[in-house]
C-alpha positions as semicolon CSV with decimal commas, in nm:
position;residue;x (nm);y (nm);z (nm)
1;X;-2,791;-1,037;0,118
2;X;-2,596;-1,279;-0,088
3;X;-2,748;-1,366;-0,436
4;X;-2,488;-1,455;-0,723
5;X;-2,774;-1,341;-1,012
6;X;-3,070;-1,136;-0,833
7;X;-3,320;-1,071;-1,042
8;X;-3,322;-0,771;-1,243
9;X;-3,641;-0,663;-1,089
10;X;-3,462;-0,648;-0,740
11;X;-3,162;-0,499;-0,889
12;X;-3,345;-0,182;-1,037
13;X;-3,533;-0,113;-0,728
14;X;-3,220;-0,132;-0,489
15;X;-3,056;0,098;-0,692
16;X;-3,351;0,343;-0,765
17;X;-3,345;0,391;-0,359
18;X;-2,974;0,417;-0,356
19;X;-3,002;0,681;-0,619
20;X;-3,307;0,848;-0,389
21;X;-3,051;0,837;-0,081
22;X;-2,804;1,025;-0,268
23;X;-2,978;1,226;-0,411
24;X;-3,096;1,333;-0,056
25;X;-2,787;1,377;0,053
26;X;-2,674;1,612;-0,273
27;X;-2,980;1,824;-0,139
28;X;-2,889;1,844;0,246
29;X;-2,515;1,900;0,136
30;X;-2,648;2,193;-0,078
31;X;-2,838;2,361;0,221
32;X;-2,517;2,321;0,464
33;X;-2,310;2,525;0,179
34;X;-2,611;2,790;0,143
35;X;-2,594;2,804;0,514
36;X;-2,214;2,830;0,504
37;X;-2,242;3,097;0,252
38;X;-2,530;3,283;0,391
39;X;-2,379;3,322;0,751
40;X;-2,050;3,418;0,593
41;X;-1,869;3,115;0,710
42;X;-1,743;3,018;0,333
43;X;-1,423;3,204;0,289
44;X;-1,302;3,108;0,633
45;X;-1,342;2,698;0,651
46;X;-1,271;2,363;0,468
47;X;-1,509;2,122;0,370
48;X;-1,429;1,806;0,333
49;X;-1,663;1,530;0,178
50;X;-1,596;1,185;0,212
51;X;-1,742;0,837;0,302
52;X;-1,672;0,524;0,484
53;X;-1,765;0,283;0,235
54;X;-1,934;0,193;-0,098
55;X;-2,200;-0,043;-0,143
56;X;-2,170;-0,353;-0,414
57;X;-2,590;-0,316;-0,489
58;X;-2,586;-0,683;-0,643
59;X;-2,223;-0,663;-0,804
60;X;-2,046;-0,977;-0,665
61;X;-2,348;-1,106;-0,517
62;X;-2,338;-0,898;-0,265
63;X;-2,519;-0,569;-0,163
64;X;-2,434;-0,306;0,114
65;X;-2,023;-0,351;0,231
66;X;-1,843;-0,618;0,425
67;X;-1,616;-0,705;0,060
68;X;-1,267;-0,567;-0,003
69;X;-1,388;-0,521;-0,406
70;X;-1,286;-0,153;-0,468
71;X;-1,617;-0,104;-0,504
72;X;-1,648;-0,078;-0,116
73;X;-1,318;0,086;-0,034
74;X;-1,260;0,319;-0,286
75;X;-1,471;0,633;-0,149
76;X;-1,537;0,947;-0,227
77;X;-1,305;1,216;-0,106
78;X;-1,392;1,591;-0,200
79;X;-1,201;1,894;0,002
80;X;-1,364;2,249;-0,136
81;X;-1,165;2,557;0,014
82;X;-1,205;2,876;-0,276
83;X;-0,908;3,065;-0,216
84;X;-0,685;2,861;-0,047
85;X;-0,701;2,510;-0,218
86;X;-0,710;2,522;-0,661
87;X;-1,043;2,343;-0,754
88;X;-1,045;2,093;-1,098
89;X;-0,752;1,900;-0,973
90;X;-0,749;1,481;-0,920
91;X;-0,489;1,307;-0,734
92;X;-0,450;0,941;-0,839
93;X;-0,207;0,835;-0,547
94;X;-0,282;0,575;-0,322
95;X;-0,376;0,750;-0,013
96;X;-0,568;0,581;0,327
97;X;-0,885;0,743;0,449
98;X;-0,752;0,774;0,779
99;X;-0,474;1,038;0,599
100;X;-0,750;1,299;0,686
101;X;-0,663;1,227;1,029
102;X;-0,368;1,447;0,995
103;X;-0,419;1,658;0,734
104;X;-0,773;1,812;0,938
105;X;-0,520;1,868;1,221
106;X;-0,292;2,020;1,049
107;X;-0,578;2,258;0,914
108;X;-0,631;2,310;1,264
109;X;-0,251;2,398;1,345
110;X;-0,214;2,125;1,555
111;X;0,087;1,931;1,509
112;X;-0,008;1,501;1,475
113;X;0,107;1,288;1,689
114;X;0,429;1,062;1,581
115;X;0,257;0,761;1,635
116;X;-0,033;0,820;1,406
117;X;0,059;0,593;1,092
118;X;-0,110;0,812;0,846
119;X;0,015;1,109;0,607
120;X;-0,140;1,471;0,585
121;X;-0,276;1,550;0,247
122;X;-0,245;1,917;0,307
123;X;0,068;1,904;0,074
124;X;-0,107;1,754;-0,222
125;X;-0,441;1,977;-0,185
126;X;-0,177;2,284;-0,174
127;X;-0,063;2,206;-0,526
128;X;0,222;1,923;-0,424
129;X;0,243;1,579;-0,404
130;X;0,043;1,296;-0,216
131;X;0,253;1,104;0,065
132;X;0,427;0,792;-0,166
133;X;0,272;0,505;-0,075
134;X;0,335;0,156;-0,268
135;X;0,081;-0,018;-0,065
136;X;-0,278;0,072;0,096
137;X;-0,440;-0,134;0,383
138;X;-0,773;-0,216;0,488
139;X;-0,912;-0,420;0,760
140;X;-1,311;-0,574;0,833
141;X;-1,322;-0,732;1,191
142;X;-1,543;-1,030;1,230
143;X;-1,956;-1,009;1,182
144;X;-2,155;-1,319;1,179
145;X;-2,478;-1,088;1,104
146;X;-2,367;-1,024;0,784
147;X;-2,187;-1,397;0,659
148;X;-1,842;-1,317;0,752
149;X;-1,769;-1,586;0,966
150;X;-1,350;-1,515;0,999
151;X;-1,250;-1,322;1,243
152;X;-1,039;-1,080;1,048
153;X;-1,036;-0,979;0,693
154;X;-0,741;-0,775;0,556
155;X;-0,656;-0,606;0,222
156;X;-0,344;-0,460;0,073
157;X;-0,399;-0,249;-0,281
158;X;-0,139;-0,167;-0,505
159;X;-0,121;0,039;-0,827
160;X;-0,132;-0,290;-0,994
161;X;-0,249;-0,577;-0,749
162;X;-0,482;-0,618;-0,481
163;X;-0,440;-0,943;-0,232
164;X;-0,734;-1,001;0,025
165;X;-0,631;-1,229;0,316
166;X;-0,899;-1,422;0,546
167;X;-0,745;-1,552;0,891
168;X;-0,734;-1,904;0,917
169;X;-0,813;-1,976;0,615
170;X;-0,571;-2,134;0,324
171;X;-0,769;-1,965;0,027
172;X;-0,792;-1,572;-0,033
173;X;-0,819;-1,322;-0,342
174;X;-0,566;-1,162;-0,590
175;X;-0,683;-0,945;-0,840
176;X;-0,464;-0,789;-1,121
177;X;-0,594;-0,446;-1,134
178;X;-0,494;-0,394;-1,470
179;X;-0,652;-0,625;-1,666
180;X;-0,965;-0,710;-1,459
181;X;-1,007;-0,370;-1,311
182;X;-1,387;-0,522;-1,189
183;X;-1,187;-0,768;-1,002
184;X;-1,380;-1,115;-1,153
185;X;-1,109;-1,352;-1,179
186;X;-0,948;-1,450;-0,849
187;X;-0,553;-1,558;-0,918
188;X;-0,493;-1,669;-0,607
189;X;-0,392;-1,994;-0,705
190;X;-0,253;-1,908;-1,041
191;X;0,108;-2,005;-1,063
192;X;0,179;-1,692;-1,280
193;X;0,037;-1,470;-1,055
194;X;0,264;-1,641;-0,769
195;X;0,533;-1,352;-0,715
196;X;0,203;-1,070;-0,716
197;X;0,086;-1,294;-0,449
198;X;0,445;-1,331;-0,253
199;X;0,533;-0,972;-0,293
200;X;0,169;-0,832;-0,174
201;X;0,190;-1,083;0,150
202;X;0,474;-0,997;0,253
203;X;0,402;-0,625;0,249
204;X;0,112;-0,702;0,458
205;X;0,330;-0,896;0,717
206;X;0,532;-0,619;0,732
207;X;0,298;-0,360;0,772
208;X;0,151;-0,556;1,036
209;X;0,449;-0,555;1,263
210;X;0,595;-0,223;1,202
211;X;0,190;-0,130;1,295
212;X;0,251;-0,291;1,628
213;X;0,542;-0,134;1,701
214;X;0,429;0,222;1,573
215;X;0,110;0,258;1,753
216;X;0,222;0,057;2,075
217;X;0,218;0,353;2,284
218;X;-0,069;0,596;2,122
219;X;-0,274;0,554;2,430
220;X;0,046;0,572;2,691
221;X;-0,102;0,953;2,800
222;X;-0,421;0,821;2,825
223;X;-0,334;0,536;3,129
């Protein structure tokens, strides 16, 4: 699961079946749209194609997910609506998976619930702009089956930076986006990357305990 330099032999065969998985789904995505089509369902829904993680097949040493590298956390995300949504267009903002949350209710015209921490998209895929976000968050609970032997993982992403902090532990990750976009040097203890690192903790302290307070009572109906 962890090998720094697999050989290439293993490398080409993991991702020959990675490419056979996708290109299995590609195939069972194209008979859901002929099915769409055929039944006459097109012109009347949304479809939204997304992902809940890459896979690092060798890069890092590491294959499958359990990393923060982008490689894992940036997914796919693909909404196709002819008629109601322009097609060709990119948005580069940081947005959080969980912002489909939202935006699928709001499809549904349902109205989300305040205490729901993410943003509909439905204004960018109508032609506006994304919800402005300076930071993104991710989180990867404990799993000894898989070597992560800390109970909580956390990352916050800017543009720029990205900071990945292990509980309990005094070492972490800091990548500078910019000029090591494959994230291969760690700056974590590089003085000159200090205020990155200062400025991208405290965010995630922050966002940590306005999370608390946010969410406190999502379940309150529920009890």
């Amino acid at each position: 699961m962890h090998i720094v330099d697999p050989p290439l032999e293993s490398r080409h065969r993991q991702r020959a079946h990675y490419l056979a998985n996708v290109t299995m789904i590609d195939t069972q995505m194209g008979e859901l749209m002929d099915a769409l089509e055929r039944n006459g369902y097109a012109e009347d829904c949304v479809v939204i194609f997304t992902s809940d993680h890459g896979d690092c097949l060798g890069d890092h040493g590491h294959i499958q997910k359990w990393t923060m590298y982008d490689t894992i956390t940036r997914v796919p995300c693909i909404v196709w609506a002819p008629g109601r949504f322009a097609g060709g267009r990119r948005i580069d903002d940081l947005v959080q998976w969980f912002d489909l949350g939202p935006t699928i209710l709001e499809l549904a015209g349902c109205r989300p619930d305040p205490s729901m921490e993410a943003h509909s998209l439905l204004p960018a895929l109508e032609g506006g702009q994304a919800p402005h976000r300076n930071y993104v968050f991710t989180e990867q609970g404990r799993d000894d089956g898989n070597g992560l032997h800390v109970d909580l993982v956390t990352a916050v992403r800017s543009q720029s930076w990205k900071l990945v902090h292990f509980l309990g532990e005094d070492e972490g990750q800091l990548f500078d986006l910019q000029n090591d976009p494959h994230e291969e040097r760690n700056l974590w203890n590089d003085p000159a990357a200090a205020p990155a690192r200062r400025e991208l903790l405290d965010a995630l302290r922050d966002w940590r305990l306005s999370s608390g307070v946010t969410t406190a009572n999502w379940a309150a109906d529920a009890r």
